[in-house]
Structure formats: C-alpha cells, structure tokens
C-alpha cells in the first residue's frame, strides 16, 4: 500500500529516466521493477515491528455511514473532512516540491515555461488527490464495510465471491497509478504491450484476488495457503517469460494495491469477517497482499503468450524464407 498515486509516478519516471541515460539493449526491461523493490522495505519493517509487539487481542470499531438527507448534508460532511485531507496531501507533496526547487536553483536546467508547467502540475496533483482521497475515505470505506456485513448475514452469502470479483474487475479502472503504469509500459515498449492489454490483464488478476479474499473472509483459511504457492508460481514463471515482463509484472502488483483497494476492498472484507464472527486481523487483512500477488501471475502469463506468438511469427517467417529460397534454386536450375 506504500506504492500509491504519489510515489508510483515518480518511481516509474525515475526508472524510465535512468534507462534513457543508459540506452543499451536491456535498458527498457531494467526500467521496471523499482516499484516492486520499494515494497520490500515496508514489508520487512512492519514484520520487524511485530517482533516488539504482542497484542493479546485486537479490536475494530466499524466506521459508520453518515446519514444525509439533503445535498447540504453531503456538502457539510465533505467540508468538515476536506482540511484534514488537504493537510496530509500537502505534507506528502511538499518534500517533492522542495527537491524540485533545490534541483532547479542549482542546475537551472528547465526553461521558464517548463517551470510554469511543473507548478501547474503540482497544483492539479494537489487538488485531484485531496478530492479523490476525501471521496474514497468518506464514502467508500464505510459503505464497503456495511455492504460486506449485510451480504455476509444474508442467505445469499455465497454471492460475495462473484460480487467481489466483479468489484475487483472494475475497480482497476479507478486506480490512478495503474493508468500511469499502463501508459508508461505502452510508451517504453512502443505499443508492443498496449495499455488496453495491460489493463485487461490486471482486471482479471485483481478479480481473481478479490474472489480469494472473499473466500478467506468467509472460511478463515490461512493466507499462507495462497501467498506461498502464488509467489512460487510467479518465480517459476519468471524463468520462462521475456525479461521485460518480469519487471512489469512485479511493478503491477504494487501498483494494483492502491487507495481504492485499501478504502473499499479492505473494509468490505472487514465487514464480512466481523459479521461472521471471524478474526479480523487474520481473516480480513491480507486482501491487499492478494491484490498485489495475482497481477504478477496474470502479467507473466501474458508474457508467455507473447513469447509463443513471437516464436510462431518467427517460425512462419523462416518457413516463408525457406520456400522462397527453394523456388529461387529451382528457377536457377
């Protein structure tokens, strides 16, 4: 979850920029993978933190959906929370802005027009993130928890799996960082891997992961039974796919688990687990990890299909050249 809409664009841009400076044949494939590497540190850090804490029991207080009757009530709810989100986003963007200003003062690399564009970009980013995070925080999180709880208590409990998969399939479209990754992949590979193909692949992967998360929340099966075989499969696949797909696959896992996942899918699983009397900490948490896992496998399967298609085209080309050679030899005789 640390690789979200603020960090992903800069991390990917840094990787692409370094690859452009290198300019060798492996530069394009090496430009991806930084997002995945940036996820390793937080995982280890939280596990080390867990070595120093042993809580006997965990409690969770469900966020209540605000009762609104008029548009004025809706505006009031958002107005109250907007300053808090604005402060958080400003604190996140401020170090990036300071680094940019210091870099420009020292190097004077950009023109006045480029500096204006940078300033406008920061303003757009600030306003967009404040509105986006405020919307998902106030609206999606409480609704997700209540939706999960109500469905879990109904006689149609099994419908949580297909409903969760449909939500996961379409929630990819709303993740801002995913669209950035898809466009960067298409640009770096000269549309050999199109943004549409990447998007469809990620949608299938996230849909599968949310279905598995719903099964976990309802049955209490340990996440180890999914995570360990899943990463083994991903590592095995990495031995057979083109190199460029490996970095893209591991990046896509970190990118897919963004703010939409944490503010809707996680509360959805929490609501299901709480309604069924399960252990929230072991049955609900982990949905983000599953969302980060399945795109690895989905993108690498796409890489296998790409390699098969490439070899078939190469074989057809060779066969065509062989036929032309035979015809020329016969004509010369």
GROMACS .gro file of C-alpha atoms in nm, residues 14-223:
model
  210
   14UNK     CA    1   1.300   0.777  -1.231
   15UNK     CA    2   1.337   0.426  -1.372
   16UNK     CA    3   1.249   0.535  -1.726
   17UNK     CA    4   1.483   0.836  -1.699
   18UNK     CA    5   1.777   0.622  -1.588
   19UNK     CA    6   1.705   0.376  -1.868
   20UNK     CA    7   1.711   0.659  -2.124
   21UNK     CA    8   2.052   0.768  -1.997
   22UNK     CA    9   2.188   0.412  -2.028
   23UNK     CA   10   2.045   0.348  -2.374
   24UNK     CA   11   2.165  -0.016  -2.401
   25UNK     CA   12   1.954  -0.310  -2.518
   26UNK     CA   13   1.844  -0.409  -2.163
   27UNK     CA   14   1.758  -0.054  -2.054
   28UNK     CA   15   1.384  -0.084  -2.129
   29UNK     CA   16   1.340  -0.403  -1.924
   30UNK     CA   17   1.554  -0.272  -1.637
   31UNK     CA   18   1.346   0.047  -1.612
   32UNK     CA   19   1.065  -0.154  -1.449
   33UNK     CA   20   1.083  -0.328  -1.112
   34UNK     CA   21   1.157  -0.026  -0.891
   35UNK     CA   22   0.801  -0.017  -0.756
   36UNK     CA   23   0.830  -0.383  -0.652
   37UNK     CA   24   1.163  -0.318  -0.480
   38UNK     CA   25   1.011  -0.025  -0.290
   39UNK     CA   26   0.752  -0.264  -0.143
   40UNK     CA   27   1.010  -0.495   0.014
   41UNK     CA   28   1.131  -0.241   0.273
   42UNK     CA   29   0.788  -0.169   0.427
   43UNK     CA   30   0.707  -0.544   0.447
   44UNK     CA   31   1.029  -0.616   0.637
   45UNK     CA   32   0.988  -0.304   0.853
   46UNK     CA   33   0.636  -0.400   0.967
   47UNK     CA   34   0.746  -0.757   1.039
   48UNK     CA   35   1.038  -0.630   1.247
   49UNK     CA   36   0.792  -0.400   1.426
   50UNK     CA   37   0.578  -0.706   1.500
   51UNK     CA   38   0.869  -0.866   1.683
   52UNK     CA   39   0.839  -0.597   1.953
   53UNK     CA   40   0.461  -0.605   1.997
   54UNK     CA   41   0.242  -0.895   2.115
   55UNK     CA   42  -0.118  -0.771   2.145
   56UNK     CA   43  -0.341  -1.029   2.315
   57UNK     CA   44  -0.649  -0.924   2.124
   58UNK     CA   45  -0.734  -0.675   1.854
   59UNK     CA   46  -1.048  -0.466   1.841
   60UNK     CA   47  -1.206  -0.294   1.546
   61UNK     CA   48  -1.464  -0.019   1.555
   62UNK     CA   49  -1.658  -0.008   1.231
   63UNK     CA   50  -1.683   0.331   1.063
   64UNK     CA   51  -2.045   0.441   1.049
   65UNK     CA   52  -2.204   0.572   0.733
   66UNK     CA   53  -2.320   0.930   0.783
   67UNK     CA   54  -2.696   0.979   0.745
   68UNK     CA   55  -2.757   1.253   0.492
   69UNK     CA   56  -3.094   1.371   0.370
   70UNK     CA   57  -3.017   1.674   0.155
   71UNK     CA   58  -2.733   1.793  -0.067
   72UNK     CA   59  -2.642   2.041   0.207
   73UNK     CA   60  -2.575   1.747   0.441
   74UNK     CA   61  -2.348   1.587   0.182
   75UNK     CA   62  -2.155   1.912   0.131
   76UNK     CA   63  -2.122   1.953   0.509
   77UNK     CA   64  -1.972   1.605   0.553
   78UNK     CA   65  -1.708   1.668   0.289
   79UNK     CA   66  -1.637   2.023   0.407
   80UNK     CA   67  -1.558   1.902   0.759
   81UNK     CA   68  -1.305   1.642   0.640
   82UNK     CA   69  -1.155   1.833   0.347
   83UNK     CA   70  -0.899   2.037   0.552
   84UNK     CA   71  -0.761   1.719   0.711
   85UNK     CA   72  -0.702   1.552   0.373
   86UNK     CA   73  -0.560   1.875   0.229
   87UNK     CA   74  -0.305   1.890   0.512
   88UNK     CA   75  -0.198   1.529   0.456
   89UNK     CA   76  -0.160   1.568   0.080
   90UNK     CA   77   0.029   1.896   0.122
   91UNK     CA   78   0.269   1.723   0.364
   92UNK     CA   79   0.323   1.444   0.110
   93UNK     CA   80   0.387   1.674  -0.185
   94UNK     CA   81   0.597   1.934  -0.001
   95UNK     CA   82   0.926   1.733   0.008
   96UNK     CA   83   0.893   1.658  -0.365
   97UNK     CA   84   0.840   2.027  -0.437
   98UNK     CA   85   1.139   2.124  -0.219
   99UNK     CA   86   1.365   1.876  -0.401
  100UNK     CA   87   1.250   2.010  -0.739
  101UNK     CA   88   1.307   2.374  -0.641
  102UNK     CA   89   1.653   2.295  -0.498
  103UNK     CA   90   1.745   2.100  -0.812
  104UNK     CA   91   1.634   2.385  -1.036
  105UNK     CA   92   1.818   2.650  -0.833
  106UNK     CA   93   2.141   2.450  -0.854
  107UNK     CA   94   2.125   2.328  -1.215
  108UNK     CA   95   1.892   2.582  -1.383
  109UNK     CA   96   1.807   2.303  -1.624
  110UNK     CA   97   1.448   2.396  -1.714
  111UNK     CA   98   1.307   2.687  -1.907
  112UNK     CA   99   1.057   2.932  -1.760
  113UNK     CA  100   0.774   2.760  -1.950
  114UNK     CA  101   0.873   2.421  -1.812
  115UNK     CA  102   0.881   2.561  -1.459
  116UNK     CA  103   0.530   2.700  -1.506
  117UNK     CA  104   0.411   2.363  -1.632
  118UNK     CA  105   0.567   2.196  -1.327
  119UNK     CA  106   0.387   2.439  -1.098
  120UNK     CA  107   0.054   2.379  -1.269
  121UNK     CA  108   0.117   2.005  -1.247
  122UNK     CA  109   0.174   2.027  -0.872
  123UNK     CA  110  -0.147   2.228  -0.832
  124UNK     CA  111  -0.350   1.976  -1.034
  125UNK     CA  112  -0.198   1.688  -0.836
  126UNK     CA  113  -0.275   1.854  -0.504
  127UNK     CA  114  -0.638   1.934  -0.588
  128UNK     CA  115  -0.700   1.596  -0.751
  129UNK     CA  116  -0.555   1.393  -0.465
  130UNK     CA  117  -0.743   1.591  -0.200
  131UNK     CA  118  -1.077   1.539  -0.375
  132UNK     CA  119  -1.003   1.177  -0.458
  133UNK     CA  120  -0.883   1.071  -0.111
  134UNK     CA  121  -1.159   1.267   0.061
  135UNK     CA  122  -1.420   1.094  -0.156
  136UNK     CA  123  -1.293   0.741  -0.104
  137UNK     CA  124  -1.227   0.799   0.267
  138UNK     CA  125  -1.570   0.937   0.349
  139UNK     CA  126  -1.783   0.743   0.102
  140UNK     CA  127  -1.619   0.415   0.004
  141UNK     CA  128  -1.477   0.287   0.334
  142UNK     CA  129  -1.799   0.293   0.542
  143UNK     CA  130  -2.013   0.169   0.252
  144UNK     CA  131  -1.771  -0.119   0.183
  145UNK     CA  132  -1.782  -0.236   0.546
  146UNK     CA  133  -2.162  -0.219   0.565
  147UNK     CA  134  -2.208  -0.389   0.228
  148UNK     CA  135  -1.982  -0.677   0.333
  149UNK     CA  136  -2.158  -0.717   0.668
  150UNK     CA  137  -2.510  -0.715   0.522
  151UNK     CA  138  -2.426  -0.966   0.247
  152UNK     CA  139  -2.247  -1.196   0.492
  153UNK     CA  140  -2.555  -1.214   0.717
  154UNK     CA  141  -2.796  -1.283   0.431
  155UNK     CA  142  -2.887  -1.625   0.293
  156UNK     CA  143  -2.710  -1.530  -0.030
  157UNK     CA  144  -2.370  -1.526   0.143
  158UNK     CA  145  -2.202  -1.717  -0.140
  159UNK     CA  146  -2.280  -1.423  -0.371
  160UNK     CA  147  -1.996  -1.235  -0.200
  161UNK     CA  148  -1.745  -1.422  -0.419
  162UNK     CA  149  -1.883  -1.324  -0.763
  163UNK     CA  150  -1.979  -0.976  -0.638
  164UNK     CA  151  -1.628  -0.925  -0.504
  165UNK     CA  152  -1.477  -1.043  -0.832
  166UNK     CA  153  -1.693  -0.802  -1.032
  167UNK     CA  154  -1.595  -0.515  -0.799
  168UNK     CA  155  -1.228  -0.610  -0.830
  169UNK     CA  156  -1.255  -0.626  -1.210
  170UNK     CA  157  -1.392  -0.273  -1.243
  171UNK     CA  158  -1.204  -0.111  -0.954
  172UNK     CA  159  -0.884  -0.134  -1.161
  173UNK     CA  160  -1.021   0.141  -1.386
  174UNK     CA  161  -1.042   0.374  -1.086
  175UNK     CA  162  -0.683   0.320  -0.966
  176UNK     CA  163  -0.489   0.626  -1.090
  177UNK     CA  164  -0.147   0.464  -1.055
  178UNK     CA  165  -0.248   0.171  -1.279
  179UNK     CA  166  -0.326   0.403  -1.569
  180UNK     CA  167   0.015   0.566  -1.527
  181UNK     CA  168   0.189   0.226  -1.534
  182UNK     CA  169  -0.010   0.112  -1.840
  183UNK     CA  170   0.081   0.425  -2.035
  184UNK     CA  171   0.447   0.400  -1.938
  185UNK     CA  172   0.459   0.033  -2.045
  186UNK     CA  173   0.300   0.117  -2.381
  187UNK     CA  174   0.541   0.408  -2.433
  188UNK     CA  175   0.859   0.220  -2.340
  189UNK     CA  176   0.769  -0.090  -2.546
  190UNK     CA  177   0.646   0.114  -2.847
  191UNK     CA  178   0.295  -0.034  -2.804
  192UNK     CA  179   0.426  -0.391  -2.825
  193UNK     CA  180   0.245  -0.422  -2.490
  194UNK     CA  181  -0.059  -0.198  -2.526
  195UNK     CA  182  -0.223  -0.011  -2.240
  196UNK     CA  183  -0.553  -0.190  -2.315
  197UNK     CA  184  -0.389  -0.534  -2.290
  198UNK     CA  185  -0.220  -0.441  -1.963
  199UNK     CA  186  -0.544  -0.305  -1.821
  200UNK     CA  187  -0.742  -0.618  -1.915
  201UNK     CA  188  -0.473  -0.842  -1.769
  202UNK     CA  189  -0.470  -0.651  -1.440
  203UNK     CA  190  -0.850  -0.655  -1.423
  204UNK     CA  191  -0.854  -1.035  -1.449
  205UNK     CA  192  -0.579  -1.066  -1.188
  206UNK     CA  193  -0.744  -0.833  -0.936
  207UNK     CA  194  -1.084  -1.002  -0.987
  208UNK     CA  195  -0.926  -1.339  -0.900
  209UNK     CA  196  -0.754  -1.197  -0.591
  210UNK     CA  197  -1.074  -1.039  -0.455
  211UNK     CA  198  -1.257  -1.369  -0.505
  212UNK     CA  199  -0.987  -1.543  -0.300
  213UNK     CA  200  -1.008  -1.269  -0.036
  214UNK     CA  201  -1.384  -1.327  -0.002
  215UNK     CA  202  -1.322  -1.699   0.045
  216UNK     CA  203  -1.066  -1.619   0.318
  217UNK     CA  204  -1.302  -1.381   0.497
  218UNK     CA  205  -1.583  -1.639   0.497
  219UNK     CA  206  -1.381  -1.953   0.576
  220UNK     CA  207  -1.084  -1.824   0.777
  221UNK     CA  208  -0.831  -2.015   0.563
  222UNK     CA  209  -0.473  -1.903   0.632
  223UNK     CA  210  -0.322  -1.657   0.387
   0.00000   0.00000   0.00000
